[in-house]
PDB file of C-alpha atoms in Angstrom:
ATOM      1  CA  MET T   1    -130.801 123.768  98.805  1.00  0.00           C
ATOM      2  CA  TYR T   2    -127.776 126.202  98.030  1.00  0.00           C
ATOM      3  CA  ASN T   3    -126.649 126.846 101.755  1.00  0.00           C
ATOM      4  CA  LEU T   4    -123.495 126.709 103.264  1.00  0.00           C
ATOM      5  CA  PRO T   5    -123.438 123.116 104.360  1.00  0.00           C
ATOM      6  CA  ASN T   6    -124.486 121.606 100.914  1.00  0.00           C
ATOM      7  CA  ILE T   7    -121.912 123.888  99.429  1.00  0.00           C
ATOM      8  CA  LEU T   8    -119.614 122.340 101.215  1.00  0.00           C
ATOM      9  CA  THR T   9    -120.699 118.944 100.437  1.00  0.00           C
ATOM     10  CA  ILE T  10    -120.843 119.566  96.535  1.00  0.00           C
ATOM     11  CA  SER T  11    -117.125 120.838  97.087  1.00  0.00           C
ATOM     12  CA  ARG T  12    -116.017 117.434  98.129  1.00  0.00           C
ATOM     13  CA  ILE T  13    -117.100 116.423  94.535  1.00  0.00           C
ATOM     14  CA  VAL T  14    -115.836 119.333  92.821  1.00  0.00           C
ATOM     15  CA  VAL T  15    -112.051 118.687  93.776  1.00  0.00           C
ATOM     16  CA  ILE T  16    -112.119 114.890  92.744  1.00  0.00           C
ATOM     17  CA  PRO T  17    -110.891 115.902  89.306  1.00  0.00           C
ATOM     18  CA  ALA T  18    -107.935 117.543  90.579  1.00  0.00           C
ATOM     19  CA  ILE T  19    -106.969 114.751  92.915  1.00  0.00           C
ATOM     20  CA  PHE T  20    -107.340 112.418  90.059  1.00  0.00           C
ATOM     21  CA  LEU T  21    -105.192 114.259  88.093  1.00  0.00           C
ATOM     22  CA  SER T  22    -102.160 113.615  90.004  1.00  0.00           C
ATOM     23  CA  VAL T  23    -101.967 110.340  88.366  1.00  0.00           C
ATOM     24  CA  TYR T  24    -101.194 111.748  84.889  1.00  0.00           C
ATOM     25  CA  ILE T  25     -99.334 115.065  86.263  1.00  0.00           C
ATOM     26  CA  THR T  26     -96.372 113.435  87.945  1.00  0.00           C
ATOM     27  CA  SER T  27     -94.810 116.834  89.215  1.00  0.00           C
ATOM     28  CA  THR T  28     -94.368 116.974  92.933  1.00  0.00           C
ATOM     29  CA  LEU T  29     -96.005 120.048  93.374  1.00  0.00           C
ATOM     30  CA  TRP T  30     -99.218 118.984  91.747  1.00  0.00           C
ATOM     31  CA  ALA T  31     -98.934 115.767  93.860  1.00  0.00           C
ATOM     32  CA  PHE T  32     -98.670 118.185  96.867  1.00  0.00           C
ATOM     33  CA  ILE T  33    -101.694 120.379  95.716  1.00  0.00           C
ATOM     34  CA  ALA T  34    -103.959 117.162  95.350  1.00  0.00           C
ATOM     35  CA  ALA T  35    -102.798 116.004  98.851  1.00  0.00           C
ATOM     36  CA  VAL T  36    -103.853 119.356 100.419  1.00  0.00           C
ATOM     37  CA  LEU T  37    -107.238 119.378  98.460  1.00  0.00           C
ATOM     38  CA  PHE T  38    -108.053 115.851  99.564  1.00  0.00           C
ATOM     39  CA  ILE T  39    -107.326 116.993 103.440  1.00  0.00           C
ATOM     40  CA  VAL T  40    -109.349 120.150 103.276  1.00  0.00           C
ATOM     41  CA  ALA T  41    -111.977 118.224 101.508  1.00  0.00           C
ATOM     42  CA  SER T  42    -112.173 115.185 104.387  1.00  0.00           C
ATOM     43  CA  ILE T  43    -112.407 118.430 106.916  1.00  0.00           C
ATOM     44  CA  THR T  44    -115.721 119.765 105.129  1.00  0.00           C
ATOM     45  CA  ASP T  45    -117.197 116.207 105.935  1.00  0.00           C
ATOM     46  CA  TYR T  46    -117.326 117.150 109.492  1.00  0.00           C
ATOM     47  CA  PHE T  47    -118.386 120.779 109.167  1.00  0.00           C
ATOM     48  CA  ASP T  48    -120.980 120.787 106.705  1.00  0.00           C
ATOM     49  CA  GLY T  49    -122.904 118.295 109.046  1.00  0.00           C
ATOM     50  CA  TYR T  50    -122.128 120.427 112.178  1.00  0.00           C
ATOM     51  CA  LEU T  51    -122.959 123.572 110.502  1.00  0.00           C
ATOM     52  CA  ALA T  52    -126.176 121.950 109.175  1.00  0.00           C
ATOM     53  CA  ARG T  53    -127.443 121.050 112.693  1.00  0.00           C
ATOM     54  CA  ALA T  54    -126.154 124.203 114.391  1.00  0.00           C
ATOM     55  CA  ARG T  55    -128.027 126.465 111.700  1.00  0.00           C
ATOM     56  CA  GLY T  56    -130.971 124.533 111.374  1.00  0.00           C
ATOM     57  CA  GLU T  57    -130.294 123.929 107.451  1.00  0.00           C
ATOM     58  CA  THR T  58    -130.694 120.327 107.249  1.00  0.00           C
ATOM     59  CA  SER T  59    -132.271 119.074 103.891  1.00  0.00           C
ATOM     60  CA  ALA T  60    -133.247 116.067 101.988  1.00  0.00           C
ATOM     61  CA  PHE T  61    -130.739 117.288  99.253  1.00  0.00           C
ATOM     62  CA  GLY T  62    -128.039 117.216 101.915  1.00  0.00           C
ATOM     63  CA  ARG T  63    -128.700 113.677 103.295  1.00  0.00           C
ATOM     64  CA  LEU T  64    -128.856 112.361  99.831  1.00  0.00           C
ATOM     65  CA  LEU T  65    -125.505 113.963  98.776  1.00  0.00           C
ATOM     66  CA  ASP T  66    -123.380 113.877 102.076  1.00  0.00           C
ATOM     67  CA  PRO T  67    -123.019 109.968 101.735  1.00  0.00           C
ATOM     68  CA  ILE T  68    -122.355 110.036  98.123  1.00  0.00           C
ATOM     69  CA  ALA T  69    -119.743 112.670  98.171  1.00  0.00           C
ATOM     70  CA  ASP T  70    -117.883 111.064 100.720  1.00  0.00           C
ATOM     71  CA  LYS T  71    -117.722 107.692  98.694  1.00  0.00           C
ATOM     72  CA  LEU T  72    -116.621 109.626  95.656  1.00  0.00           C
ATOM     73  CA  LEU T  73    -113.909 111.107  97.366  1.00  0.00           C
ATOM     74  CA  VAL T  74    -112.739 108.017  99.143  1.00  0.00           C
ATOM     75  CA  THR T  75    -112.846 105.893  95.733  1.00  0.00           C
ATOM     76  CA  SER T  76    -110.879 108.471  93.867  1.00  0.00           C
ATOM     77  CA  ALA T  77    -108.164 108.398  96.330  1.00  0.00           C
ATOM     78  CA  LEU T  78    -107.816 104.753  96.230  1.00  0.00           C
ATOM     79  CA  VAL T  79    -107.560 104.665  92.604  1.00  0.00           C
ATOM     80  CA  VAL T  80    -105.167 107.544  92.723  1.00  0.00           C
ATOM     81  CA  LEU T  81    -103.054 105.108  95.380  1.00  0.00           C
ATOM     82  CA  LEU T  82    -103.448 102.056  93.003  1.00  0.00           C
ATOM     83  CA  ALA T  83    -102.577 103.709  89.862  1.00  0.00           C
ATOM     84  CA  LYS T  84     -99.706 105.894  91.181  1.00  0.00           C
ATOM     85  CA  PRO T  85     -96.226 104.091  91.489  1.00  0.00           C
ATOM     86  CA  ASP T  86     -94.705 103.393  94.959  1.00  0.00           C
ATOM     87  CA  MET T  87     -97.487 104.690  96.636  1.00  0.00           C
ATOM     88  CA  VAL T  88     -98.024 101.451  98.852  1.00  0.00           C
ATOM     89  CA  VAL T  89     -94.543  99.956 100.369  1.00  0.00           C
ATOM     90  CA  CYS T  90     -96.122  96.494 100.950  1.00  0.00           C
ATOM     91  CA  LYS T  91     -98.086  94.835  97.953  1.00  0.00           C
ATOM     92  CA  LEU T  92    -100.460  93.216 100.951  1.00  0.00           C
ATOM     93  CA  SER T  93    -101.716  96.772 101.415  1.00  0.00           C
ATOM     94  CA  PHE T  94    -103.751  96.363  98.270  1.00  0.00           C
ATOM     95  CA  ILE T  95    -105.982  93.923 100.222  1.00  0.00           C
ATOM     96  CA  PRO T  96    -107.495  96.587 102.374  1.00  0.00           C
ATOM     97  CA  VAL T  97    -107.906  98.928  99.651  1.00  0.00           C
ATOM     98  CA  ILE T  98    -109.992  96.314  97.633  1.00  0.00           C
ATOM     99  CA  VAL T  99    -112.307  95.803 100.901  1.00  0.00           C
ATOM    100  CA  ILE T 100    -112.901  99.569 101.333  1.00  0.00           C
ATOM    101  CA  LEU T 101    -113.858  99.794  97.532  1.00  0.00           C
ATOM    102  CA  CYS T 102    -116.165  96.333  97.603  1.00  0.00           C
ATOM    103  CA  ARG T 103    -117.899  97.655 100.975  1.00  0.00           C
ATOM    104  CA  GLU T 104    -118.654 100.999  99.184  1.00  0.00           C
ATOM    105  CA  ILE T 105    -120.213  99.218  96.398  1.00  0.00           C
ATOM    106  CA  LEU T 106    -122.214  96.659  98.889  1.00  0.00           C
ATOM    107  CA  VAL T 107    -123.567  99.301 100.972  1.00  0.00           C
ATOM    108  CA  SER T 108    -124.620 101.545  98.336  1.00  0.00           C
ATOM    109  CA  GLY T 109    -126.834  98.711  96.931  1.00  0.00           C
ATOM    110  CA  LEU T 110    -128.102  97.928 100.318  1.00  0.00           C
ATOM    111  CA  ARG T 111    -129.151 101.409 100.797  1.00  0.00           C
ATOM    112  CA  GLU T 112    -130.792 101.397  97.438  1.00  0.00           C
ATOM    113  CA  PHE T 113    -132.848  98.192  98.381  1.00  0.00           C
ATOM    114  CA  LEU T 114    -133.754  99.155 101.883  1.00  0.00           C
ATOM    115  CA  ARG T 115    -134.740 102.640 100.426  1.00  0.00           C
ATOM    116  CA  GLU T 116    -137.253 100.909  98.149  1.00  0.00           C
ATOM    117  CA  VAL T 117    -139.083  99.135 100.933  1.00  0.00           C
ATOM    118  CA  ASN T 118    -138.870 102.134 103.459  1.00  0.00           C
ATOM    119  CA  VAL T 119    -136.392 100.576 106.107  1.00  0.00           C
ATOM    120  CA  GLY T 120    -133.831 103.065 107.169  1.00  0.00           C
ATOM    121  CA  MET T 121    -130.030 102.194 107.436  1.00  0.00           C
ATOM    122  CA  PRO T 122    -128.570 104.890 109.960  1.00  0.00           C
ATOM    123  CA  VAL T 123    -124.663 105.318 110.235  1.00  0.00           C
ATOM    124  CA  THR T 124    -123.429 103.665 113.005  1.00  0.00           C
ATOM    125  CA  ARG T 125    -120.748 105.352 115.410  1.00  0.00           C
ATOM    126  CA  LEU T 126    -118.357 102.694 114.210  1.00  0.00           C
ATOM    127  CA  ALA T 127    -118.857 103.529 110.562  1.00  0.00           C
ATOM    128  CA  LYS T 128    -117.936 107.103 111.627  1.00  0.00           C
ATOM    129  CA  TRP T 129    -114.800 105.961 113.202  1.00  0.00           C
ATOM    130  CA  LYS T 130    -114.023 103.957 109.856  1.00  0.00           C
ATOM    131  CA  THR T 131    -114.549 107.312 108.016  1.00  0.00           C
ATOM    132  CA  GLY T 132    -112.160 108.935 110.224  1.00  0.00           C
ATOM    133  CA  PHE T 133    -109.409 106.405 109.976  1.00  0.00           C
ATOM    134  CA  GLN T 134    -110.055 106.174 106.034  1.00  0.00           C
ATOM    135  CA  MET T 135    -109.858 110.003 105.445  1.00  0.00           C
ATOM    136  CA  THR T 136    -106.504 110.087 107.902  1.00  0.00           C
ATOM    137  CA  ALA T 137    -104.897 107.285 106.272  1.00  0.00           C
ATOM    138  CA  LEU T 138    -105.614 108.321 102.852  1.00  0.00           C
ATOM    139  CA  SER T 139    -104.294 111.950 103.541  1.00  0.00           C
ATOM    140  CA  MET T 140    -100.942 110.516 105.151  1.00  0.00           C
ATOM    141  CA  MET T 141    -100.379 108.142 101.883  1.00  0.00           C
ATOM    142  CA  LEU T 142    -101.150 111.035  99.565  1.00  0.00           C
ATOM    143  CA  LEU T 143     -98.378 112.835 101.532  1.00  0.00           C
ATOM    144  CA  LYS T 144     -96.060 110.575 101.052  1.00  0.00           C
ATOM    145  CA  GLY T 145     -92.679 111.896 100.141  1.00  0.00           C
ATOM    146  CA  PHE T 146     -93.615 115.406 101.598  1.00  0.00           C
ATOM    147  CA  TRP T 147     -94.296 114.376 105.222  1.00  0.00           C
ATOM    148  CA  TYR T 148     -91.665 112.115 107.248  1.00  0.00           C
ATOM    149  CA  TRP T 149     -94.904 109.954 108.862  1.00  0.00           C
ATOM    150  CA  GLY T 150     -96.225 109.322 105.668  1.00  0.00           C
ATOM    151  CA  GLU T 151     -95.682 105.897 105.957  1.00  0.00           C
ATOM    152  CA  ILE T 152     -98.012 105.556 109.118  1.00  0.00           C
ATOM    153  CA  GLY T 153    -100.958 105.878 106.716  1.00  0.00           C
ATOM    154  CA  GLU T 154    -100.460 102.626 105.295  1.00  0.00           C
ATOM    155  CA  PHE T 155    -100.892 101.003 108.662  1.00  0.00           C
ATOM    156  CA  LEU T 156    -103.950 103.220 109.422  1.00  0.00           C
ATOM    157  CA  LEU T 157    -105.248 101.947 106.265  1.00  0.00           C
ATOM    158  CA  TRP T 158    -105.500  98.318 107.605  1.00  0.00           C
ATOM    159  CA  ILE T 159    -107.232  99.660 110.376  1.00  0.00           C
ATOM    160  CA  ALA T 160    -109.736 101.436 108.149  1.00  0.00           C
ATOM    161  CA  GLY T 161    -110.103  98.130 106.503  1.00  0.00           C
ATOM    162  CA  VAL T 162    -110.899  96.036 109.262  1.00  0.00           C
ATOM    163  CA  LEU T 163    -113.467  98.796 110.608  1.00  0.00           C
ATOM    164  CA  THR T 164    -114.983  98.822 106.725  1.00  0.00           C
ATOM    165  CA  PHE T 165    -115.202  94.844 107.048  1.00  0.00           C
ATOM    166  CA  ILE T 166    -116.995  94.903 110.119  1.00  0.00           C
ATOM    167  CA  THR T 167    -119.300  97.747 109.328  1.00  0.00           C
ATOM    168  CA  GLY T 168    -120.122  96.236 106.120  1.00  0.00           C
ATOM    169  CA  TYR T 169    -120.897  93.012 107.410  1.00  0.00           C
ATOM    170  CA  GLN T 170    -123.253  94.596 109.991  1.00  0.00           C
ATOM    171  CA  TYR T 171    -125.387  96.459 107.316  1.00  0.00           C
ATOM    172  CA  PHE T 172    -125.616  93.187 105.047  1.00  0.00           C
ATOM    173  CA  GLN T 173    -126.768  91.285 108.220  1.00  0.00           C
ATOM    174  CA  LYS T 174    -129.234  94.186 108.731  1.00  0.00           C
ATOM    175  CA  SER T 175    -130.459  93.704 105.236  1.00  0.00           C
ATOM    176  CA  LEU T 176    -130.889  89.781 105.642  1.00  0.00           C
ATOM    177  CA  ASP T 177    -132.758  89.876 108.453  1.00  0.00           C
ATOM    178  CA  TYR T 178    -135.205  92.313 106.855  1.00  0.00           C
ATOM    179  CA  ILE T 179    -135.041  89.775 103.829  1.00  0.00           C
ATOM    180  CA  CYS T 180    -135.647  86.597 106.238  1.00  0.00           C
ATOM    181  CA  GLU T 181    -138.788  88.687 108.033  1.00  0.00           C
ATOM    182  CA  THR T 182    -140.650  89.406 104.851  1.00  0.00           C
ATOM    183  CA  GLU T 183    -139.986  85.791 103.343  1.00  0.00           C
ATOM    184  CA  LYS T 184    -141.397  84.147 106.742  1.00  0.00           C
ATOM    185  CA  CYS T 185    -144.209  86.216 106.557  1.00  0.00           C
ATOM    186  CA  ALA T 186    -145.103  85.752 102.996  1.00  0.00           C
ATOM    187  CA  LYS T 187    -144.614  81.988 103.257  1.00  0.00           C
ATOM    188  CA  MET T 188    -145.793  80.954 106.569  1.00  0.00           C
ATOM    189  CA  PRO T 189    -149.039  82.814 108.248  1.00  0.00           C
ATOM    190  CA  ALA T 190    -148.851  83.615 111.712  1.00  0.00           C
ATOM    191  CA  MET T 191    -149.789  80.905 113.616  1.00  0.00           C
ATOM    192  CA  PRO T 192    -151.835  81.331 117.242  1.00  0.00           C
ATOM    193  CA  LYS T 193    -149.289  80.771 120.183  1.00  0.00           C
ATOM    194  CA  ILE T 194    -150.318  78.329 122.560  1.00  0.00           C
ATOM    195  CA  ALA T 195    -149.192  79.162 125.959  1.00  0.00           C
ATOM    196  CA  LEU T 196    -148.670  75.890 127.535  1.00  0.00           C
ATOM    197  CA  PRO T 197    -146.680  77.070 130.417  1.00  0.00           C
ATOM    198  CA  LYS T 198    -149.438  79.152 131.737  1.00  0.00           C
ATOM    199  CA  ILE T 199    -152.037  76.208 131.680  1.00  0.00           C
ATOM    200  CA  GLU T 200    -149.901  74.209 133.541  1.00  0.00           C
ATOM    201  CA  ILE T 201    -149.384  76.892 136.182  1.00  0.00           C
ATOM    202  CA  LYS T 202    -153.419  77.378 136.114  1.00  0.00           C
ATOM    203  CA  VAL T 203    -153.811  73.563 136.552  1.00  0.00           C
ATOM    204  CA  GLU T 204    -151.350  73.376 139.282  1.00  0.00           C
ATOM    205  CA  ALA T 205    -152.949  76.381 141.297  1.00  0.00           C
ATOM    206  CA  LYS T 206    -156.480  74.650 140.889  1.00  0.00           C
ATOM    207  CA  GLU T 207    -154.789  71.600 142.144  1.00  0.00           C
ATOM    208  CA  LYS T 208    -153.737  73.536 145.144  1.00  0.00           C
ATOM    209  CA  LYS T 209    -156.839  74.952 145.781  1.00  0.00           C
ATOM    210  CA  THR T 210    -158.360  71.869 145.556  1.00  0.00           C
ATOM    211  CA  LYS T 211    -156.035  70.426 148.255  1.00  0.00           C
ATOM    212  CA  LYS T 212    -156.565  73.209 150.566  1.00  0.00           C
ATOM    213  CA  THR T 213    -160.379  72.748 150.569  1.00  0.00           C
ATOM    214  CA  SER T 214    -159.980  69.273 151.083  1.00  0.00           C
ATOM    215  CA  VAL T 215    -157.891  69.727 153.955  1.00  0.00           C
ATOM    216  CA  LYS T 216    -159.996  72.520 155.436  1.00  0.00           C
ATOM    217  CA  LYS T 217    -162.680  70.419 155.158  1.00  0.00           C
ATOM    218  CA  ALA T 218    -161.277  67.270 156.788  1.00  0.00           C
ATOM    219  CA  GLY T 219    -160.250  69.569 159.420  1.00  0.00           C
ATOM    220  CA  LYS T 220    -163.654  70.866 160.236  1.00  0.00           C
ATOM    221  CA  THR T 221    -164.655  67.225 160.110  1.00  0.00           C
ATOM    222  CA  SER T 222    -162.255  65.991 162.518  1.00  0.00           C
ATOM    223  CA  SER T 223    -162.947  68.997 164.648  1.00  0.00           C
ATOM    224  CA  LYS T 224    -166.607  68.253 164.731  1.00  0.00           C
ATOM    225  CA  THR T 225    -165.881  64.676 165.533  1.00  0.00           C
ATOM    226  CA  THR T 226    -163.677  65.587 167.968  1.00  0.00           C
ATOM    227  CA  LYS T 227    -165.965  67.702 170.216  1.00  0.00           C
ATOM    228  CA  VAL T 228    -167.702  65.515 172.665  1.00  0.00           C
ATOM    229  CA  LYS T 229    -170.826  66.406 174.663  1.00  0.00           C
ATOM    230  CA  LYS T 230    -170.544  66.353 178.206  1.00  0.00           C
ATOM    231  CA  PRO T 231    -173.130  63.988 180.005  1.00  0.00           C
ATOM    232  CA  ALA T 232    -175.592  66.129 182.012  1.00  0.00           C
ATOM    233  CA  LYS T 233    -175.326  66.062 185.765  1.00  0.00           C
ATOM    234  CA  ALA T 234    -177.817  63.904 187.526  1.00  0.00           C
ATOM    235  CA  LYS T 235    -180.007  66.524 189.822  1.00  0.00           C
ATOM    236  CA  SER T 236    -179.608  65.379 193.376  1.00  0.00           C
ATOM    237  CA  LYS T 237    -182.857  64.431 195.106  1.00  0.00           C
ATOM    238  CA  LYS T 238    -183.708  66.144 198.172  1.00  0.00           C
TER     239      LYS T 238
END
């Protein structure tokens, strides 16, 4: 349980209070420390899964805690962006922040529901790209004022918001498909399938067979009737 991949996962939760304290401690040094802690914690998101697979140390505890740690880390960083002044240049950039927060709550509820009915919700490749854009955008925005390219993070946040909306819709659609299937099975029993096209094909095949046999019979009768016996030659009397 307390192996290196799980320790890296737990470290992402441990640094959350230090990151959130940057809302109250307004010094530039603490803001820089919070940004660096967030970047290091984001990097561990890749290494804990890689080390778990490479060292054969995958566990149920790690699979449970890894998505929770990611969501807590991202949510705390988003709250810091909302709470601290001048972190967002355009007020419209609050839209992807709200989309990301709502999606995290939605997916958490869907995972809990589908886990109860033993239906898995694997992480898609697009969801991994979404996480990468989220971590990069939030790291750049937390470094705003220390790094010249910090404003690019706001643009990347919009890309992360779009990917977040798409992946959230995909997970929601998967849960709806499962609900529709279960409700149909409960209300309407499975009816026997009637293969009408196969019957028609068989009938046509029978008709073709009857036509072929009738043609053959007609051919035989006609060949019989056309054959005419030649008259026997009269024997000459000597």
